[in-house]
Short mmCIF file of C-alpha atoms in Angstrom, two decimals:
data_model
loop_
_atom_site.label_atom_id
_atom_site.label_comp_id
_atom_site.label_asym_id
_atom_site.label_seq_id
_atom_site.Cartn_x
_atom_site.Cartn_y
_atom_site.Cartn_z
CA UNK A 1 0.00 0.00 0.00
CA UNK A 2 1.33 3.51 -1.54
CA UNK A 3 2.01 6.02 1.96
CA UNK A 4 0.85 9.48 1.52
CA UNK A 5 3.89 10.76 0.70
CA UNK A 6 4.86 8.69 -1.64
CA UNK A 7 1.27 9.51 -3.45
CA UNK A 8 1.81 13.31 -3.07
CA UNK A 9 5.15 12.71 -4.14
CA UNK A 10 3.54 11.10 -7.30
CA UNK A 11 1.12 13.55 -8.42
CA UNK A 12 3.72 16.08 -7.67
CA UNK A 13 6.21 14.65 -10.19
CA UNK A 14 2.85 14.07 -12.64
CA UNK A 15 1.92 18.04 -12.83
CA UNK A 16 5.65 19.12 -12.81
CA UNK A 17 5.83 17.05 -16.48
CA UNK A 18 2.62 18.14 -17.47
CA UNK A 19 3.46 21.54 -16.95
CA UNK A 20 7.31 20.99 -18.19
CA UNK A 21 5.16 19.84 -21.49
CA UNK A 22 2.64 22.51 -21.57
CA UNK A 23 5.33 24.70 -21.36
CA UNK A 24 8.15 23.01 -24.13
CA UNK A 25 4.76 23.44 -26.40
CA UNK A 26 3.54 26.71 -26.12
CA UNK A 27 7.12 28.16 -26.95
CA UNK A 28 7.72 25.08 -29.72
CA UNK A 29 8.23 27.48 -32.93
CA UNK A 30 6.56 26.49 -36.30
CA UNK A 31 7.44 27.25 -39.81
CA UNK A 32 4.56 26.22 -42.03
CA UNK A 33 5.27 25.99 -45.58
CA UNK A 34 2.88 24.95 -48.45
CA UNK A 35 2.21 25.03 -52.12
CA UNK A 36 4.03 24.01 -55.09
CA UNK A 37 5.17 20.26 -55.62
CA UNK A 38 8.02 20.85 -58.14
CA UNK A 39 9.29 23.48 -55.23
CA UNK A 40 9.02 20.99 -52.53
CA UNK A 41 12.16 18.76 -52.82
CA UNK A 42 14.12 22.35 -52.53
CA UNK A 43 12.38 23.22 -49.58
CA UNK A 44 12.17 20.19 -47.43
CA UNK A 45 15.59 19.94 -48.38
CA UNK A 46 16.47 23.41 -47.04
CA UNK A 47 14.02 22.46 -43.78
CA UNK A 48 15.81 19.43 -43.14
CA UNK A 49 19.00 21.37 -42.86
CA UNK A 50 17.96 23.68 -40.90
CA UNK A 51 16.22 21.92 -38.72
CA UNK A 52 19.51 20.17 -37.54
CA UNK A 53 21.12 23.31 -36.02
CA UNK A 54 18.11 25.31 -34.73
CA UNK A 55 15.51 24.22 -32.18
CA UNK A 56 11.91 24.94 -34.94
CA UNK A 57 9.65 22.85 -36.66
CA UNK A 58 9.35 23.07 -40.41
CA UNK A 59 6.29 22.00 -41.84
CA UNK A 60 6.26 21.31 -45.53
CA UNK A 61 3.02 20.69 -47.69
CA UNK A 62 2.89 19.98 -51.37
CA UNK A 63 -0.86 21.06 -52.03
CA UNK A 64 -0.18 22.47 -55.44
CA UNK A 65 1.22 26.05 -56.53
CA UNK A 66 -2.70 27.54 -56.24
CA UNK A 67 -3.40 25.75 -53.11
CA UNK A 68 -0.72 26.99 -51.32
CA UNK A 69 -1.62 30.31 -52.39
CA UNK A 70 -5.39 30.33 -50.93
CA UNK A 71 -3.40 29.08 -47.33
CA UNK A 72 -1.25 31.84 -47.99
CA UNK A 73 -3.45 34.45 -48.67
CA UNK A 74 -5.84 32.98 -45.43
CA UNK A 75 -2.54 33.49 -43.32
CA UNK A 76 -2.38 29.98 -42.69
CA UNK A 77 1.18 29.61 -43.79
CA UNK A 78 4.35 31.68 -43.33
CA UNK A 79 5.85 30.72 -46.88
CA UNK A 80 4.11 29.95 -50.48
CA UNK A 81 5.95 27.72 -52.57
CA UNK A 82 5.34 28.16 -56.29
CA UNK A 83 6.26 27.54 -59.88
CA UNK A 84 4.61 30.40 -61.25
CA UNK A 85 4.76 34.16 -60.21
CA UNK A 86 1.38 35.00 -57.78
CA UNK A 87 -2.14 35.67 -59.77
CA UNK A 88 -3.89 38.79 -59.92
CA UNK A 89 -6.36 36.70 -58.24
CA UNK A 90 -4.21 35.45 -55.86
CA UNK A 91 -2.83 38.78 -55.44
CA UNK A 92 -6.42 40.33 -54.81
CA UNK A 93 -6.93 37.57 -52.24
CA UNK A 94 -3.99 38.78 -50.04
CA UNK A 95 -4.55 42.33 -50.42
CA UNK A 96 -8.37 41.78 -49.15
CA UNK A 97 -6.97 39.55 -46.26
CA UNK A 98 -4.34 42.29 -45.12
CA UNK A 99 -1.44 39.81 -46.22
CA UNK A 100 1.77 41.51 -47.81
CA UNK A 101 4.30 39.18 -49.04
CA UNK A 102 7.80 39.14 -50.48
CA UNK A 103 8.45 37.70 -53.99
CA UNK A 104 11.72 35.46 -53.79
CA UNK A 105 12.87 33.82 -56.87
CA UNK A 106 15.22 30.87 -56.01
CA UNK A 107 16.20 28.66 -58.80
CA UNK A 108 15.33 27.52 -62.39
CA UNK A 109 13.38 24.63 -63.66
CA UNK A 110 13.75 22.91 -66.80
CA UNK A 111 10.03 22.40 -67.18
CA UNK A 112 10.25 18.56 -68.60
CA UNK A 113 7.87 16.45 -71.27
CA UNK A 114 8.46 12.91 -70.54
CA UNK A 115 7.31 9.65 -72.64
CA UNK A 116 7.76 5.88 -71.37
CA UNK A 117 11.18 4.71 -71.05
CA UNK A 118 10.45 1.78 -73.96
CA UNK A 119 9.03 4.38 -76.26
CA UNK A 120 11.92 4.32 -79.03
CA UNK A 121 9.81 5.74 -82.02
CA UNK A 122 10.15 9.46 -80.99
CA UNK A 123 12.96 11.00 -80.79
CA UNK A 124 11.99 14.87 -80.41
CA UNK A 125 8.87 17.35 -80.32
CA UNK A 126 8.34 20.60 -81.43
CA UNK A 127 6.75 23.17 -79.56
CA UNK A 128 3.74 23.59 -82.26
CA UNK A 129 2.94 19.49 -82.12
CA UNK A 130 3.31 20.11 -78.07
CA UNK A 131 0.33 22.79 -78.30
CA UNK A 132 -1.52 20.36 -81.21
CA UNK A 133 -1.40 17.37 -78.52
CA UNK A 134 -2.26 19.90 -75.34
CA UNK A 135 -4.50 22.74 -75.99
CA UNK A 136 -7.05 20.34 -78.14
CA UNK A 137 -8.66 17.17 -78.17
CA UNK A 138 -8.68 15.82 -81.12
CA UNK A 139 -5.48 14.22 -81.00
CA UNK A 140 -5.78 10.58 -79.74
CA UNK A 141 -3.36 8.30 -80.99
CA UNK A 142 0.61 8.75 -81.33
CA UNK A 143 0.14 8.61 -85.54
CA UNK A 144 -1.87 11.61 -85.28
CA UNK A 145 1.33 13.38 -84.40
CA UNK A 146 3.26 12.32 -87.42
CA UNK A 147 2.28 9.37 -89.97
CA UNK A 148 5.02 7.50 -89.34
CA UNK A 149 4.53 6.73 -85.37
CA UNK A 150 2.11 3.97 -84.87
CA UNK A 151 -1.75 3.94 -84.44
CA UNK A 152 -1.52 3.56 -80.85
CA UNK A 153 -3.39 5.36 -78.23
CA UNK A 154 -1.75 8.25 -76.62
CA UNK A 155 -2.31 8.21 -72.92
CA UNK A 156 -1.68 11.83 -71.46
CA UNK A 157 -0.39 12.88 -68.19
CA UNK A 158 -0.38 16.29 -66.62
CA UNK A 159 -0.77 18.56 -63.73
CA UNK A 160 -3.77 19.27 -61.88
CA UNK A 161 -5.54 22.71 -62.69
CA UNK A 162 -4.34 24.18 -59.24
CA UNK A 163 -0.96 23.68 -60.11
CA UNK A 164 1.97 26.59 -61.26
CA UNK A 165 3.51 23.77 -63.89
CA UNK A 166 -0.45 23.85 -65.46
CA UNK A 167 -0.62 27.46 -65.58
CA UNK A 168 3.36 27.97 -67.35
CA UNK A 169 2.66 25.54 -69.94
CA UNK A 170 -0.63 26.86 -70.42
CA UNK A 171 1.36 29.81 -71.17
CA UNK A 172 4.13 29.18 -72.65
CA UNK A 173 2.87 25.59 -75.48
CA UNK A 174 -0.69 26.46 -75.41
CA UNK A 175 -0.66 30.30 -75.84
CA UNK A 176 -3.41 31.56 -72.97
CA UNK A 177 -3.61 30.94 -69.66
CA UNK A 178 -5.72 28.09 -68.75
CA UNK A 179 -6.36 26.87 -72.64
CA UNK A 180 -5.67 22.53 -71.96
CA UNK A 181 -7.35 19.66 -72.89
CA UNK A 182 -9.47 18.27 -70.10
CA UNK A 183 -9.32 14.64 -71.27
CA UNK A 184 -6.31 13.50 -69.01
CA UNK A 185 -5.56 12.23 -66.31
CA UNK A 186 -4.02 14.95 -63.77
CA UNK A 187 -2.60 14.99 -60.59
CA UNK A 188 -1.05 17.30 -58.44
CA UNK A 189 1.64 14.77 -57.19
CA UNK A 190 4.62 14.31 -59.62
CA UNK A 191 5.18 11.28 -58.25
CA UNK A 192 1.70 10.11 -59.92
CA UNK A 193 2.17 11.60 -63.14
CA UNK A 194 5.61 9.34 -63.01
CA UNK A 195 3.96 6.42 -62.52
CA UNK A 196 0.89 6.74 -64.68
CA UNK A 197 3.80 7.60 -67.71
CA UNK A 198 6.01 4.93 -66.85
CA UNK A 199 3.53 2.19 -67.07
CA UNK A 200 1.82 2.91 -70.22
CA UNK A 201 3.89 3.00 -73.74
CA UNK A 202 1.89 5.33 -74.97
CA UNK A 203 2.44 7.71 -72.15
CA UNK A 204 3.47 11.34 -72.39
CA UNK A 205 3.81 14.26 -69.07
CA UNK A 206 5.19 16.82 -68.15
CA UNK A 207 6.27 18.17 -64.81
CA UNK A 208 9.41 19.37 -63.38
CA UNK A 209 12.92 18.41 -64.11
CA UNK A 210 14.28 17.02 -60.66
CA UNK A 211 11.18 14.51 -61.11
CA UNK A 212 12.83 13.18 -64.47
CA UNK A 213 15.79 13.13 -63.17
CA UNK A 214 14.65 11.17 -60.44
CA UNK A 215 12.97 8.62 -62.80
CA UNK A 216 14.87 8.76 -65.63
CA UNK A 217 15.56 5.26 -65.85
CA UNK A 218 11.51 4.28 -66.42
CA UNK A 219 11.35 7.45 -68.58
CA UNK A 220 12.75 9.42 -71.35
CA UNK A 221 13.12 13.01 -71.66
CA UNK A 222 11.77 14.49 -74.99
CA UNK A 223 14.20 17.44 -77.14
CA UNK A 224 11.77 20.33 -77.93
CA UNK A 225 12.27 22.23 -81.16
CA UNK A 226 11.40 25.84 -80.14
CA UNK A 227 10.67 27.30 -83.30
CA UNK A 228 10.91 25.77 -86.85
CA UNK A 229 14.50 25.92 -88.19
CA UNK A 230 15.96 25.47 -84.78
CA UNK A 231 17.50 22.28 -83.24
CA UNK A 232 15.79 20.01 -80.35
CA UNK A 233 17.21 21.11 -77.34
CA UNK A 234 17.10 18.09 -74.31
CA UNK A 235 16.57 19.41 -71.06
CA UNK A 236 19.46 20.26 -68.89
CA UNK A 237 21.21 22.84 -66.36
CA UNK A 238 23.47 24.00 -68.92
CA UNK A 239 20.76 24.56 -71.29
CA UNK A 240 18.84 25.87 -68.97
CA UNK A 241 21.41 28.58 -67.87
CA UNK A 242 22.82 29.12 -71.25
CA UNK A 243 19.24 30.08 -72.41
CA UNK A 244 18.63 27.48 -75.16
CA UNK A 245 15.82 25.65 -73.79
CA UNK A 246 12.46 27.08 -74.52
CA UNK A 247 9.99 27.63 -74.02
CA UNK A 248 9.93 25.63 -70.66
CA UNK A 249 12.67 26.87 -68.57
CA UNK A 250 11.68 29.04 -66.00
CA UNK A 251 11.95 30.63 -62.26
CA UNK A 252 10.78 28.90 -59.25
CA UNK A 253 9.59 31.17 -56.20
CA UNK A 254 9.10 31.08 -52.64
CA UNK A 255 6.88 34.04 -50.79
CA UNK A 256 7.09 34.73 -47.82
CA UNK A 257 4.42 36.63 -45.41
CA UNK A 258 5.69 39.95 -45.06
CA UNK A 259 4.63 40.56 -41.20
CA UNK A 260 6.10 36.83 -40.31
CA UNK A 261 9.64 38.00 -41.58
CA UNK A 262 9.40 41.32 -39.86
CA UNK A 263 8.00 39.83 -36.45
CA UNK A 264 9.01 36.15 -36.00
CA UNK A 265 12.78 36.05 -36.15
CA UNK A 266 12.85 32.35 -36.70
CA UNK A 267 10.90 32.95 -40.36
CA UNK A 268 13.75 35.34 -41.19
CA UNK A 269 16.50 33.20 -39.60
CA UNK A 270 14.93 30.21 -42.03
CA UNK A 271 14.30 32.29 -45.47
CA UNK A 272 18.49 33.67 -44.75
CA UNK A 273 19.42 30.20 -44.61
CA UNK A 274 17.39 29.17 -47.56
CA UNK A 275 19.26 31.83 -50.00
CA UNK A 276 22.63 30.62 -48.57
CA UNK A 277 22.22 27.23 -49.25
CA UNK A 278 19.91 27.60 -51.86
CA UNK A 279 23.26 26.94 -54.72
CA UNK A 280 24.13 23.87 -52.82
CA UNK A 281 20.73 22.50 -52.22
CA UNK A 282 19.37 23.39 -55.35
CA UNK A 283 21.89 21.26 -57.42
CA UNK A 284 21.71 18.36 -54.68
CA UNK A 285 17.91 18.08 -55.75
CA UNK A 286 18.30 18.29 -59.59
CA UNK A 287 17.41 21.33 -60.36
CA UNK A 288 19.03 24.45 -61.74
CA UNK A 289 20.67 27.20 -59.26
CA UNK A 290 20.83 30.64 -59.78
CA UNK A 291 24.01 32.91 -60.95
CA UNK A 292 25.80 34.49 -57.74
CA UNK A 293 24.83 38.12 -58.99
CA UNK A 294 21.33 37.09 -58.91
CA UNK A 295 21.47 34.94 -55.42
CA UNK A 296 23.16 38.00 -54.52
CA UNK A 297 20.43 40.73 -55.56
CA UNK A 298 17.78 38.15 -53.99
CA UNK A 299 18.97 37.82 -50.73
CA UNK A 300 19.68 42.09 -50.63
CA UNK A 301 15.62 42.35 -51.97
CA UNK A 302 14.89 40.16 -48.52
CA UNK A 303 17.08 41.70 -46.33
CA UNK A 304 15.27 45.51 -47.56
CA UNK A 305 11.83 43.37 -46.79
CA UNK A 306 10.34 44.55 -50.33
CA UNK A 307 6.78 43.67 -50.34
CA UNK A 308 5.24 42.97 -53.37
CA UNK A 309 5.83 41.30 -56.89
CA UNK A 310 7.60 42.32 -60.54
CA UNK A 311 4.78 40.29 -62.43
CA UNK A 312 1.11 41.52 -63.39
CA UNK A 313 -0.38 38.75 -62.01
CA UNK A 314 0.33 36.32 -64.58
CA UNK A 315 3.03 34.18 -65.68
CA UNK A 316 6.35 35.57 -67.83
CA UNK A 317 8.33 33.79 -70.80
CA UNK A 318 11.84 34.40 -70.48
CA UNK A 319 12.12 36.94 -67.33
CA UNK A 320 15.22 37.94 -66.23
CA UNK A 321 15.73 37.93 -62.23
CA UNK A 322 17.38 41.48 -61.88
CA UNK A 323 14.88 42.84 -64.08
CA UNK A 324 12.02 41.01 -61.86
CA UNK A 325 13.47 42.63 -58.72
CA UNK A 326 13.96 46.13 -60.03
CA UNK A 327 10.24 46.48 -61.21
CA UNK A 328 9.22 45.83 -57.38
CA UNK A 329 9.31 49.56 -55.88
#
């Protein structure tokens, strides 16, 4: 049988943990981080980093460039990742909300078109036959394309309609922003559109570069012919940064909440980490760093705490960084 001291001693011990835990939780600091899925490798790369040397918890969601944005612009999450600049919708959103944010651009993508990895009749696409196959419907089978592939049903996969990739290609194959077929099968997890592509020959995608990269030996990387006259270009860093892949290479973004940098020194602590690792991390996770001048002019933008963005609410071919930053005043 317990004596009475022993029980007091008990309960005492009991509410000194309870409130030890209370207490470890109320000051437990949070990072939450959502949006884009071709972002997210970048950024739970950079939040498992940081996470070793400094006592916060990074969340990291992958709901999709738009749904990260109506989080965002709810103040649900500190940081929007995204693989297209904000939307004038979007940007109305935050502005009725009270939410000012700060436009980051942080690396390139090589925006990738994939086919199965046992596809061996095409060897390249051109950006017009890209828009025939995308914008429309009518094309169903691979000798639709060209005569000479066979008569065999082309099975089509793509991002979902809340995702940045959807809204750039839109853009930049199909000519106007949200003109794509409907008749495909979309998801907003890469990882998906991988799968559904690698297990049908008749597969085609397209999503971001580090995915390919990833998966490159069920898949196979398609050489896009720009404009007619000009060769197929494969998808690489070096083509990437020497400015011969187009249509499809473009900036990827993070935003972060203006008030959380100002006020919650752990936000700013984690977004100055970001842009110093960002060349290393970047690379590690296949995709395309920045040039030092223009890490260099990003991390100066965040440390002036520039609120706003150097689009007009819609998606840019071929936008220079620099020139991004300077049009934010």
């Amino acid at each position: 049988m317990q004596s009475k001291f022993v029980k007091a001693l008990t309960v005492a011990s009991f509410v000194a943990a309870a409130l030890s835990a209370t207490s470890t939780y109320a000051v437990e600091k949070i990072i939450k981080i959502d949006g884009s899925s071709t972002v997210y490798p970048i950024t739970e790369a950079v939040a498992e980093e940081f996470q070793k040397s400094a006592k916060v918890k990074v969340t990291v969601g992958e709901s999709g460039t738009g749904g990260g944005f109506k989080k965002f612009c709810r103040g649900e999450t500190d940081i929007s990742d995204a693989s297209r600049p904000i939307s004038q919708k979007e940007i109305d959103a935050c502005k009725d909300a009270g939410i000012q944010y700060i436009e980051l651009p942080i690396a390139y993508d090589a925006l990738t078109v994939v086919v199965n990895g046992k596809n061996n009749f095409i060897k390249e696409i051109s950006a017009d036959d890209l828009k025939k196959i995308w914008a429309g419907s009518s094309v169903k089978n691979w000798n639709q394309i060209n005569s000479s592939y066979p008569n065999q049903p082309l099975a089509l996969f793509g991002p979902g309609t809340a995702s940045g990739t959807f809204d750039y290609f839109c853009e930049a194959i199909n000519g106007q922003k949200g003109k794509h077929r409907s008749d495909y099968t979309p998801s907003e997890d890469d990882n998906v559109l991988v799968q559904g592509v690698s297990s049908n020959l008749g597969g085609m995608g397209y999503f971001g570069y580090a995915y390919y990269e990833a998966n490159k030996d069920k898949l196979r990387a398609l050489p896009i012919i720009a404009k007619a006259g000009t060769p197929a270009i494969m998808p690489s860093p070096e083509a990437v940064m020497n400015g011969t892949y187009q249509p499809l290479s473009r900036p990827l973004f993070i935003y972060v909440n203006a008030t959380a940098a100002a006020f919650k020194p752990e936000v700013k602590a984690f977004v100055n980490y970001y842009l110093e690792n960002a060349p290393k991390l970047v690379k590690e996770v296949k995709y395309v760093p920045l040039p030092a001048a223009d890490y260099a002019a990003v991390t100066a933008h965040f440390k002036a705490m520039k609120p706003g963005t150097g689009f007009n609410g819609t998606p840019e071919v071929g936008i220079k960084i620099t020139d991004l930053i300077n049009r934010i005043k």
